[in-house]
Tab-separated table of C-alpha atoms in Angstrom:
chain	number	residue	atom	x	y	z
A	29	MET	CA	24.705	10.910	17.081
A	30	LEU	CA	23.772	11.735	20.697
A	31	ARG	CA	27.159	10.400	21.914
A	32	THR	CA	29.052	12.622	19.432
A	33	ARG	CA	27.082	15.736	20.355
A	34	GLY	CA	27.541	15.007	24.090
A	35	SER	CA	31.305	14.780	23.581
A	36	VAL	CA	31.376	18.169	21.856
A	37	ILE	CA	29.405	19.797	24.675
A	38	LEU	CA	31.621	18.184	27.358
A	39	CYS	CA	34.740	19.349	25.530
A	40	GLY	CA	33.391	22.910	25.344
A	41	THR	CA	32.621	22.953	29.071
A	42	PHE	CA	36.118	21.620	29.889
A	43	LEU	CA	37.772	24.336	27.773
A	44	PHE	CA	35.661	26.987	29.530
A	45	ILE	CA	36.764	25.871	32.989
A	46	THR	CA	40.418	25.455	31.950
A	47	TRP	CA	40.588	28.881	30.358
A	48	ASN	CA	39.257	30.615	33.459
A	49	ALA	CA	41.631	28.664	35.749
A	50	ILE	CA	44.637	29.712	33.657
A	51	LEU	CA	43.440	33.305	33.575
A	52	VAL	CA	43.030	33.488	37.341
A	53	LEU	CA	46.467	31.911	37.969
A	54	PHE	CA	48.061	34.280	35.502
A	55	LEU	CA	46.543	37.363	37.073
A	56	TRP	CA	47.256	36.139	40.575
A	57	GLY	CA	50.992	35.873	39.947
A	58	ARG	CA	51.339	39.195	38.145
A	59	SER	CA	51.605	42.828	39.409
A	60	PRO	CA	51.391	45.882	37.179
A	61	THR	CA	55.037	46.991	37.891
A	62	GLY	CA	56.650	43.614	38.368
A	63	GLN	CA	56.600	44.041	42.201
A	64	LEU	CA	54.401	45.741	44.750
A	65	GLY	CA	56.993	47.932	46.475
A	66	ASP	CA	59.140	50.798	45.237
A	67	PRO	CA	62.509	49.346	44.184
A	68	GLY	CA	64.320	52.322	45.591
A	69	GLN	CA	62.725	52.214	49.014
A	70	ASP	CA	63.665	50.117	52.008
A	71	ASN	CA	60.797	47.906	53.060
A	72	SER	CA	62.565	46.180	55.856
A	73	ASP	CA	59.791	47.065	58.250
A	74	GLY	CA	57.514	44.794	56.242
A	75	ILE	CA	54.992	47.550	55.476
A	76	GLU	CA	53.945	47.848	51.854
A	77	ASN	CA	53.117	51.246	50.445
A	78	PRO	CA	51.441	50.679	47.087
A	79	SER	CA	51.396	53.676	44.791
A	80	ILE	CA	48.238	55.175	43.297
A	81	ASP	CA	49.228	53.754	39.875
A	82	VAL	CA	49.355	50.245	41.291
A	83	VAL	CA	45.844	50.581	42.709
A	84	LYS	CA	44.547	51.863	39.378
A	85	ASP	CA	46.159	48.929	37.598
A	86	LEU	CA	44.552	46.504	40.035
A	87	PHE	CA	41.102	48.021	39.447
A	88	ARG	CA	41.654	47.916	35.700
A	89	MET	CA	42.682	44.242	35.894
A	90	ALA	CA	39.578	43.487	37.988
A	91	ASP	CA	37.385	45.115	35.336
A	92	ILE	CA	39.073	43.074	32.604
A	93	LEU	CA	38.650	39.878	34.637
A	94	GLU	CA	34.964	40.641	35.292
A	95	ALA	CA	34.322	41.295	31.597
A	96	GLU	CA	36.098	38.107	30.582
A	97	LEU	CA	34.164	36.062	33.132
A	98	GLU	CA	30.871	37.488	31.796
A	99	ASN	CA	31.942	36.569	28.254
A	100	GLN	CA	32.767	33.018	29.337
A	101	LYS	CA	29.387	32.728	31.092
A	102	ASN	CA	27.664	33.717	27.844
A	103	ILE	CA	29.632	31.023	25.996
A	104	LEU	CA	28.556	28.435	28.562
A	105	ARG	CA	24.909	29.507	28.257
A	106	GLU	CA	25.156	29.101	24.465
A	107	ILE	CA	26.606	25.592	24.900
A	108	GLN	CA	23.743	24.642	27.239
A	109	SER	CA	21.173	26.106	24.845
A	110	GLN	CA	22.586	24.127	21.909
A	111	GLN	CA	22.512	20.968	24.021
A	112	SER	CA	18.784	21.439	24.734
A	113	VAL	CA	18.003	22.036	21.039
A	114	LEU	CA	19.964	18.959	19.961
A	115	GLU	CA	18.313	16.743	22.587
A	116	LEU	CA	14.840	17.933	21.540
A	117	SER	CA	15.676	17.310	17.873
A	118	ASP	CA	16.877	13.778	18.643
A	119	ARG	CA	13.720	13.030	20.649
A	120	ASN	CA	11.521	14.221	17.774
A	121	LYS	CA	13.464	12.109	15.272
A	122	ALA	CA	13.111	9.081	17.527
A	123	LYS	CA	9.330	9.602	17.631
A	124	VAL	CA	9.140	9.800	13.820
A	125	GLN	CA	11.172	6.610	13.390
A	126	VAL	CA	9.169	4.530	15.896
A	127	ALA	CA	6.418	3.328	13.495
A	128	PRO	CA	7.695	0.315	11.516
A	129	GLU	CA	6.709	-0.460	7.946
A	130	PRO	CA	3.630	-2.721	7.834
A	131	VAL	CA	4.232	-6.329	6.800
A	132	ILE	CA	2.067	-7.475	3.862
A	133	PRO	CA	2.246	-11.264	3.420
A	134	ILE	CA	1.528	-12.832	0.033
A	135	LEU	CA	-0.649	-15.947	0.270
A	136	VAL	CA	-0.299	-18.303	-2.711
A	137	ILE	CA	-3.185	-20.777	-3.020
A	138	ALA	CA	-1.749	-23.954	-4.617
A	139	CYS	CA	-2.987	-27.419	-5.454
A	140	ASN	CA	-1.636	-29.693	-8.176
A	141	ARG	CA	0.053	-27.365	-10.658
A	142	VAL	CA	3.814	-27.735	-10.882
A	143	THR	CA	3.674	-24.467	-12.843
A	144	VAL	CA	3.399	-22.787	-9.448
A	145	ARG	CA	7.108	-22.257	-10.117
A	146	ARG	CA	6.279	-19.526	-12.631
A	147	CYS	CA	4.134	-17.763	-10.041
A	148	LEU	CA	6.779	-18.000	-7.312
A	149	ASP	CA	9.647	-17.025	-9.594
A	150	LYS	CA	7.905	-13.776	-10.556
A	151	LEU	CA	6.978	-12.996	-6.965
A	152	LEU	CA	10.587	-13.484	-5.850
A	153	LEU	CA	11.938	-11.551	-8.837
A	154	HIS	CA	9.875	-8.441	-8.105
A	155	ARG	CA	9.731	-8.660	-4.297
A	156	PRO	CA	11.612	-5.658	-2.823
A	157	SER	CA	11.896	-7.072	0.712
A	158	ALA	CA	11.639	-10.568	2.178
A	159	GLU	CA	10.877	-9.108	5.615
A	160	LEU	CA	8.025	-6.858	4.458
A	161	TYR	CA	6.513	-9.369	2.005
A	162	PRO	CA	6.789	-12.925	3.372
A	163	ILE	CA	5.487	-15.489	0.866
A	164	ILE	CA	3.199	-18.175	2.275
A	165	VAL	CA	2.246	-21.065	-0.012
A	166	SER	CA	-0.781	-23.021	1.157
A	167	GLN	CA	-1.139	-26.330	-0.715
A	168	ASP	CA	-4.237	-28.469	-1.034
A	169	CYS	CA	-4.603	-31.770	-2.975
A	170	GLY	CA	-1.496	-33.492	-1.557
A	171	HIS	CA	0.126	-33.494	-5.009
A	172	ALA	CA	3.701	-34.762	-4.472
A	173	GLU	CA	5.283	-33.147	-7.544
A	174	THR	CA	3.837	-29.737	-6.687
A	175	ALA	CA	4.973	-30.128	-3.068
A	176	ALA	CA	8.506	-30.883	-4.297
A	177	VAL	CA	8.542	-27.675	-6.370
A	178	ILE	CA	7.420	-25.611	-3.381
A	179	ARG	CA	10.022	-27.233	-1.098
A	180	SER	CA	12.765	-26.429	-3.601
A	181	TYR	CA	12.482	-22.735	-2.622
A	182	GLY	CA	13.703	-23.515	0.898
A	183	ASN	CA	13.305	-20.685	3.394
A	184	GLN	CA	12.321	-18.200	0.690
A	185	VAL	CA	8.718	-19.303	1.235
A	186	THR	CA	6.622	-20.795	4.034
A	187	HIS	CA	4.941	-24.031	2.957
A	188	LEU	CA	1.570	-24.820	4.566
A	189	LYS	CA	-0.396	-27.986	3.829
A	190	GLN	CA	-4.156	-28.306	4.019
A	191	PRO	CA	-4.632	-31.196	6.465
A	192	ASP	CA	-8.126	-32.192	5.324
A	193	LEU	CA	-7.977	-33.816	1.867
A	194	SER	CA	-11.220	-35.767	2.165
A	195	ASP	CA	-14.106	-35.550	-0.268
A	196	ILE	CA	-16.966	-33.299	0.764
A	197	ALA	CA	-20.531	-34.577	0.943
A	198	VAL	CA	-22.579	-32.665	-1.647
A	199	ARG	CA	-25.943	-32.967	-3.305
A	200	PRO	CA	-25.938	-35.386	-6.269
A	201	GLU	CA	-26.435	-32.566	-8.756
A	202	HIS	CA	-23.375	-30.814	-7.298
A	203	LYS	CA	-21.046	-33.775	-7.551
A	204	LYS	CA	-19.381	-32.247	-10.599
A	205	PHE	CA	-18.649	-29.153	-8.510
A	206	GLN	CA	-16.649	-31.057	-5.863
A	207	GLY	CA	-13.590	-28.994	-6.789
A	208	TYR	CA	-15.329	-25.715	-5.933
A	209	TYR	CA	-16.230	-27.077	-2.499
A	210	LYS	CA	-12.613	-28.044	-1.837
A	211	ILE	CA	-11.362	-24.642	-2.958
A	212	SER	CA	-13.701	-22.899	-0.543
A	213	ARG	CA	-12.578	-25.182	2.295
A	214	HIS	CA	-8.951	-24.492	1.411
A	215	TYR	CA	-9.442	-20.706	1.462
A	216	HIS	CA	-11.021	-20.997	4.899
A	217	PHE	CA	-8.048	-22.978	6.190
A	218	ALA	CA	-5.392	-20.737	4.594
A	219	LEU	CA	-6.902	-17.440	5.723
A	220	ASN	CA	-7.284	-18.727	9.273
A	221	GLN	CA	-3.600	-19.648	9.209
A	222	VAL	CA	-2.589	-16.167	8.043
A	223	PHE	CA	-4.777	-14.155	10.388
A	224	LYS	CA	-5.234	-16.388	13.442
A	225	THR	CA	-2.121	-18.569	13.584
A	226	LEU	CA	0.441	-16.161	12.106
A	227	SER	CA	-1.353	-13.021	13.390
A	228	HIS	CA	-0.973	-10.875	10.289
A	229	SER	CA	-3.202	-7.818	9.884
A	230	SER	CA	-3.522	-7.920	6.085
A	231	VAL	CA	-2.810	-10.294	3.209
A	232	VAL	CA	-2.623	-10.329	-0.583
A	233	ILE	CA	-4.037	-13.529	-2.100
A	234	VAL	CA	-2.844	-14.924	-5.429
A	235	GLU	CA	-3.483	-18.319	-6.949
A	236	ASP	CA	-0.810	-20.604	-8.333
A	237	ASP	CA	-1.594	-19.700	-11.953
A	238	LEU	CA	-0.991	-15.958	-11.632
A	239	GLU	CA	2.026	-13.974	-12.791
A	240	VAL	CA	2.593	-10.574	-11.190
A	241	ALA	CA	3.692	-7.236	-12.644
A	242	PRO	CA	6.924	-5.401	-11.670
A	243	ASP	CA	4.987	-2.886	-9.515
A	244	PHE	CA	2.690	-5.477	-7.926
A	245	PHE	CA	4.147	-4.937	-4.429
A	246	GLU	CA	4.318	-1.147	-4.833
A	247	TYR	CA	0.641	-1.090	-5.834
A	248	PHE	CA	-0.593	-2.884	-2.731
A	249	ARG	CA	1.685	-1.015	-0.316
A	250	ALA	CA	0.413	2.329	-1.604
A	251	LEU	CA	-3.235	1.316	-1.254
A	252	LEU	CA	-3.042	-0.338	2.163
A	253	PRO	CA	-3.488	2.979	4.071
A	254	LEU	CA	-6.571	3.831	1.978
A	255	LEU	CA	-8.083	0.388	2.586
A	256	LYS	CA	-7.518	0.799	6.323
A	257	SER	CA	-8.939	4.317	6.531
A	258	ASP	CA	-11.942	4.155	4.181
A	259	PRO	CA	-14.838	2.001	5.516
A	260	SER	CA	-16.549	2.157	2.113
A	261	LEU	CA	-13.773	-0.085	0.732
A	262	TRP	CA	-13.406	-3.789	1.446
A	263	CYS	CA	-10.665	-4.915	-0.927
A	264	VAL	CA	-7.936	-3.875	-3.335
A	265	SER	CA	-7.587	-5.949	-6.498
A	266	ALA	CA	-4.809	-6.161	-9.070
A	267	TRP	CA	-7.266	-7.257	-11.760
A	268	ASN	CA	-9.294	-5.531	-14.498
A	269	ASP	CA	-11.944	-7.919	-15.868
A	270	ASN	CA	-12.022	-5.938	-19.108
A	271	GLY	CA	-8.259	-5.487	-19.208
A	272	ARG	CA	-7.582	-7.073	-22.585
A	273	ASP	CA	-5.029	-5.501	-24.877
A	274	GLY	CA	-6.838	-2.841	-26.926
A	275	PHE	CA	-9.492	-2.281	-24.238
A	276	VAL	CA	-7.216	-0.330	-21.874
A	277	ASP	CA	-5.264	2.885	-22.270
A	278	PRO	CA	-1.526	2.020	-22.320
A	279	ALA	CA	-0.701	5.633	-21.422
A	280	LYS	CA	-2.696	5.404	-18.161
A	281	ALA	CA	-0.790	2.747	-16.224
A	282	ASN	CA	-1.215	4.896	-13.095
A	283	LEU	CA	-5.023	5.158	-13.407
A	284	LEU	CA	-7.072	3.480	-10.656
A	285	TYR	CA	-10.818	3.029	-10.184
A	286	ARG	CA	-13.381	2.165	-7.576
A	287	THR	CA	-15.567	-0.794	-8.559
A	288	ASP	CA	-18.663	-2.391	-7.036
A	289	PHE	CA	-17.716	-5.732	-8.582
A	290	PHE	CA	-15.446	-8.020	-6.561
A	291	PRO	CA	-12.603	-8.796	-9.038
A	292	GLY	CA	-10.398	-11.270	-7.119
A	293	LEU	CA	-7.340	-12.594	-9.014
A	294	GLY	CA	-4.732	-10.969	-6.795
A	295	TRP	CA	-6.503	-9.083	-4.011
A	296	MET	CA	-5.850	-7.655	-0.564
A	297	LEU	CA	-8.077	-7.818	2.493
A	298	LEU	CA	-7.712	-6.873	6.144
A	299	ARG	CA	-8.028	-9.109	9.194
A	300	GLU	CA	-11.167	-7.191	10.219
A	301	LEU	CA	-12.927	-8.277	7.032
A	302	TRP	CA	-11.958	-11.912	7.583
A	303	GLU	CA	-13.344	-11.740	11.121
A	304	GLU	CA	-16.616	-10.567	9.562
A	305	LEU	CA	-16.737	-13.197	6.797
A	306	GLU	CA	-15.194	-16.259	8.458
A	307	PRO	CA	-18.196	-17.265	10.629
A	308	LYS	CA	-20.455	-17.463	7.554
A	309	TRP	CA	-17.881	-18.578	4.960
A	310	PRO	CA	-19.658	-20.574	2.218
A	311	ALA	CA	-19.194	-24.261	1.430
A	312	SER	CA	-18.558	-23.510	-2.261
A	313	PHE	CA	-18.382	-20.807	-4.954
A	314	TRP	CA	-16.796	-18.391	-2.484
A	315	ASP	CA	-16.079	-15.670	-5.080
A	316	ASP	CA	-19.691	-15.395	-6.288
A	317	TRP	CA	-20.783	-15.481	-2.652
A	318	MET	CA	-18.529	-12.443	-2.054
A	319	ARG	CA	-20.451	-10.631	-4.821
A	320	GLN	CA	-23.815	-11.002	-3.101
A	321	PRO	CA	-25.309	-7.829	-1.568
A	322	GLU	CA	-25.347	-9.423	1.897
A	323	GLN	CA	-21.553	-9.684	1.864
A	324	ARG	CA	-20.631	-6.641	-0.210
A	325	ARG	CA	-22.877	-4.285	1.780
A	326	ASN	CA	-22.432	-1.475	-0.761
A	327	ARG	CA	-18.668	-1.505	-0.319
A	328	ALA	CA	-16.273	-1.100	-3.235
A	329	CYS	CA	-12.854	-2.373	-4.282
A	330	ILE	CA	-9.981	-0.543	-5.930
A	331	ARG	CA	-8.869	-1.902	-9.301
A	332	PRO	CA	-6.357	-0.688	-11.940
A	333	GLU	CA	-6.770	0.363	-15.546
A	334	ILE	CA	-4.069	-2.165	-16.477
A	335	SER	CA	-3.936	-5.442	-14.543
A	336	ARG	CA	-1.054	-6.199	-12.182
A	337	THR	CA	-1.690	-9.946	-12.504
A	338	LEU	CA	-1.981	-12.280	-15.477
A	339	THR	CA	-3.484	-15.756	-15.399
A	340	PHE	CA	-1.639	-18.468	-17.324
A	341	GLY	CA	-3.706	-21.434	-16.072
A	342	ARG	CA	-6.151	-22.582	-18.688
A	343	GLN	CA	-6.823	-25.859	-16.899
A	344	GLY	CA	-8.603	-25.843	-13.564
A	345	VAL	CA	-11.940	-26.497	-11.920
A	346	SER	CA	-13.585	-23.991	-14.297
A	347	LEU	CA	-12.359	-26.089	-17.269
A	348	GLY	CA	-10.986	-23.053	-19.097
A	349	GLN	CA	-14.156	-20.967	-18.787
A	350	PHE	CA	-13.529	-17.488	-20.236
A	351	TYR	CA	-9.850	-18.296	-20.772
A	352	ASP	CA	-9.830	-18.775	-24.537
A	353	LYS	CA	-12.251	-15.917	-25.147
A	354	TYR	CA	-10.939	-13.331	-22.694
A	355	LEU	CA	-8.214	-14.252	-20.246
A	356	ARG	CA	-5.494	-15.283	-22.651
A	357	TYR	CA	-5.557	-11.761	-24.143
A	358	MET	CA	-5.246	-9.866	-20.859
A	359	LYS	CA	-2.596	-7.137	-20.753
A	360	LEU	CA	-0.112	-7.291	-17.873
A	361	ASN	CA	1.408	-3.978	-16.832
A	362	THR	CA	5.131	-3.682	-17.595
A	363	GLU	CA	5.746	-0.064	-16.515
A	364	PHE	CA	6.753	0.489	-12.891
A	365	VAL	CA	4.465	3.110	-11.381
A	366	PRO	CA	5.682	4.653	-8.075
A	367	PHE	CA	2.243	4.525	-6.460
A	368	THR	CA	3.591	5.241	-2.961
A	369	LYS	CA	4.732	8.656	-4.191
A	370	LEU	CA	1.401	9.554	-5.874
A	371	ASP	CA	-1.558	11.413	-4.385
A	372	LEU	CA	-4.332	8.797	-4.261
A	373	SER	CA	-6.833	10.920	-2.353
A	374	TYR	CA	-9.013	11.111	-5.486
A	375	LEU	CA	-10.081	7.526	-4.692
A	376	LYS	CA	-11.875	8.521	-1.481
A	377	GLU	CA	-15.563	7.758	-1.804
A	378	GLU	CA	-17.263	11.156	-2.001
A	379	THR	CA	-14.525	12.806	-4.056
A	380	TYR	CA	-14.369	9.893	-6.483
A	381	ARG	CA	-18.125	9.512	-6.921
A	382	ASN	CA	-18.708	13.202	-7.593
A	383	ASN	CA	-15.845	13.546	-10.077
A	384	PHE	CA	-16.562	10.238	-11.827
A	385	GLU	CA	-20.281	10.866	-12.322
A	386	LYS	CA	-19.630	14.418	-13.468
A	387	GLU	CA	-17.241	13.161	-16.155
A	388	ILE	CA	-19.566	10.386	-17.320
A	389	TYR	CA	-22.804	12.357	-17.506
A	390	SER	CA	-21.203	15.400	-19.105
A	391	ALA	CA	-19.811	13.231	-21.934
A	392	PRO	CA	-21.723	13.275	-25.229
A	393	VAL	CA	-24.126	10.365	-25.747
A	394	VAL	CA	-23.394	8.211	-28.801
A	395	THR	CA	-25.110	5.249	-30.413
A	396	TYR	CA	-23.989	1.648	-30.355
A	397	GLU	CA	-23.610	1.695	-34.149
A	398	ASP	CA	-21.280	4.713	-34.018
A	399	VAL	CA	-19.072	3.000	-31.433
A	400	LYS	CA	-19.093	-0.333	-33.228
A	401	LEU	CA	-18.235	1.196	-36.600
A	402	GLY	CA	-15.728	3.724	-35.231
A	403	LYS	CA	-17.757	6.746	-36.351
A	404	LEU	CA	-16.976	8.925	-33.368
A	405	ASN	CA	-15.900	12.547	-33.788
A	406	GLY	CA	-13.401	13.906	-31.294
A	407	PRO	CA	-11.089	12.349	-28.738
A	408	GLY	CA	-13.787	11.429	-26.201
A	409	PRO	CA	-14.776	10.273	-23.702
A	410	PHE	CA	-18.222	9.205	-24.899
A	411	ARG	CA	-21.247	7.778	-23.134
A	412	LEU	CA	-23.125	4.780	-24.458
A	413	GLN	CA	-26.382	4.312	-22.566
A	414	TYR	CA	-28.201	1.072	-21.748
A	415	SER	CA	-31.716	0.903	-20.349
A	416	ASN	CA	-32.152	-2.667	-19.140
A	417	LYS	CA	-30.349	-5.969	-18.641
A	418	ASP	CA	-30.837	-7.125	-22.211
A	419	SER	CA	-29.530	-3.939	-23.792
A	420	PHE	CA	-26.475	-4.033	-21.539
A	421	LYS	CA	-25.702	-7.646	-22.392
A	422	LEU	CA	-26.209	-7.107	-26.124
A	423	MET	CA	-23.939	-4.068	-26.342
A	424	ALA	CA	-21.291	-5.518	-24.031
A	425	LYS	CA	-21.107	-8.782	-25.954
A	426	ASN	CA	-20.897	-7.115	-29.371
A	427	LEU	CA	-18.303	-4.608	-28.203
A	428	GLY	CA	-16.105	-7.374	-26.787
A	429	ILE	CA	-16.322	-6.715	-23.041
A	430	MET	CA	-17.580	-9.092	-20.364
A	431	GLU	CA	-21.367	-9.240	-20.494
A	432	ASP	CA	-22.147	-11.337	-17.399
A	433	LEU	CA	-23.520	-9.787	-14.204
A	434	LYS	CA	-23.328	-11.056	-10.626
A	435	SER	CA	-26.184	-10.009	-8.337
A	436	GLY	CA	-26.912	-7.310	-10.912
A	437	VAL	CA	-23.390	-5.846	-10.909
A	438	PRO	CA	-21.469	-5.806	-14.229
A	439	ARG	CA	-17.790	-6.692	-14.186
A	440	THR	CA	-15.676	-3.585	-13.369
A	441	GLY	CA	-18.926	-1.645	-12.844
A	442	TYR	CA	-19.163	1.355	-10.553
A	443	ARG	CA	-22.692	2.671	-9.971
A	444	GLY	CA	-23.660	0.678	-13.058
A	445	ILE	CA	-20.952	2.266	-15.247
A	446	VAL	CA	-18.366	0.225	-17.154
A	447	SER	CA	-15.302	2.026	-18.515
A	448	PHE	CA	-13.251	0.676	-21.439
A	449	ILE	CA	-11.410	1.667	-24.605
A	450	SER	CA	-12.894	1.031	-28.042
A	451	ARG	CA	-10.895	1.908	-31.158
A	452	GLY	CA	-8.668	4.185	-29.113
A	453	ARG	CA	-11.464	6.176	-27.447
A	454	ARG	CA	-12.790	6.053	-23.902
A	455	ILE	CA	-16.338	4.678	-23.707
A	456	TYR	CA	-18.573	4.698	-20.643
A	457	LEU	CA	-21.314	2.097	-20.916
A	458	SER	CA	-23.738	3.532	-18.393
A	459	PRO	CA	-27.320	3.552	-17.142
A	460	PRO	CA	-29.443	6.698	-17.530
A	461	PRO	CA	-28.851	9.613	-15.130
A	462	GLY	CA	-30.453	9.131	-11.747
A	463	TRP	CA	-29.197	5.570	-11.160
A	464	THR	CA	-29.773	4.555	-7.539
A	465	LYS	CA	-29.082	0.835	-7.030
A	466	TYR	CA	-28.408	-2.527	-8.664
A	467	ASP	CA	-31.158	-5.000	-9.450
A	468	PRO	CA	-30.065	-8.449	-8.154
A	469	THR	CA	-32.366	-10.120	-10.692
A	470	TRP	CA	-30.006	-8.957	-13.459
A	471	SER	CA	-27.869	-12.076	-13.516
């Protein structure tokens, strides 16, 4: 673009100079009467006697020449002015285009499931850019068949192998939890590879039994700037623990929440968080360790109304815990939401907290029996209040949502409030007004 504009300016300058040269030559070789002397007079003595008319013509021609030169100077000034404007515009555009798009690697934690193919196929199907979303598969267990599946993708993925496959010394009563110890060791290895060896600044972690939604990549790209700028956040998750079909609003695929509960199951963290956690990374049960107050430090995660991941792995170290009762019924989002084009400023801490609490505590209070039997009048939302751990667990269990708590925090909870759909109406299962903090003994 600069080369083209420079050529135009050069051409204009050349035409200006050429025009004036021609004009001067033309006027130089021309007299007003065709010759300077009187054709009827003998000029043999070599003395010219120009008439008064000739002098007037010469003055008139000088005036015309002066006016034309002034006009040409104005044209040249305009050309120079346009050149300055175009150069400034090009410099500004260059500044805008300097910042590259951030790279967000996807880390797939794999072990001995050949069904990792389903996970990788969906990632590759929905991935909009190989350069912006490199897929890194970190494999533990040394399972040959799984390794062969991963290798079959060639350079579409990077295949890492956990070098330490040895058993871990544990207390006798923890021998049955050997798998959880190995998983924690594997996470430590894989995250060090991503952040320290490969020098990435962020990562999205999925496990080999997760399928992703069509807008999975769009979701995380849109929320990366918020995660970087808001110190009250420490992760972004694709998962809703109460995201079973019938418990979410299908018309609100674009709805996002803050949650005090660490969801996992497809989540993004920054290198700065790993630098904080890595020195004290636990030997086992890393996800519950993340939910402890010492690690969470009153920070929240972002999670969606409708999950952007779906687990299809019933078999694993948890031996199908929760799968048959909850996980197999989870709803995976199918509608592409252009999150990068939406205003997500409502998720900033103070704005979100004020608006969320105002909506919850201005909603009419209803009884458990009315919710359970569908005897609610109006479209909602409604508030169902619990007073202690037992009342929360009883109502949650009977209404079909997750009733367990980790360090006092309910799944999907924000300031003690759990949001879900029951019989087509929004319900907020919440503590009384004036809530201040979680009680870690509620577990």
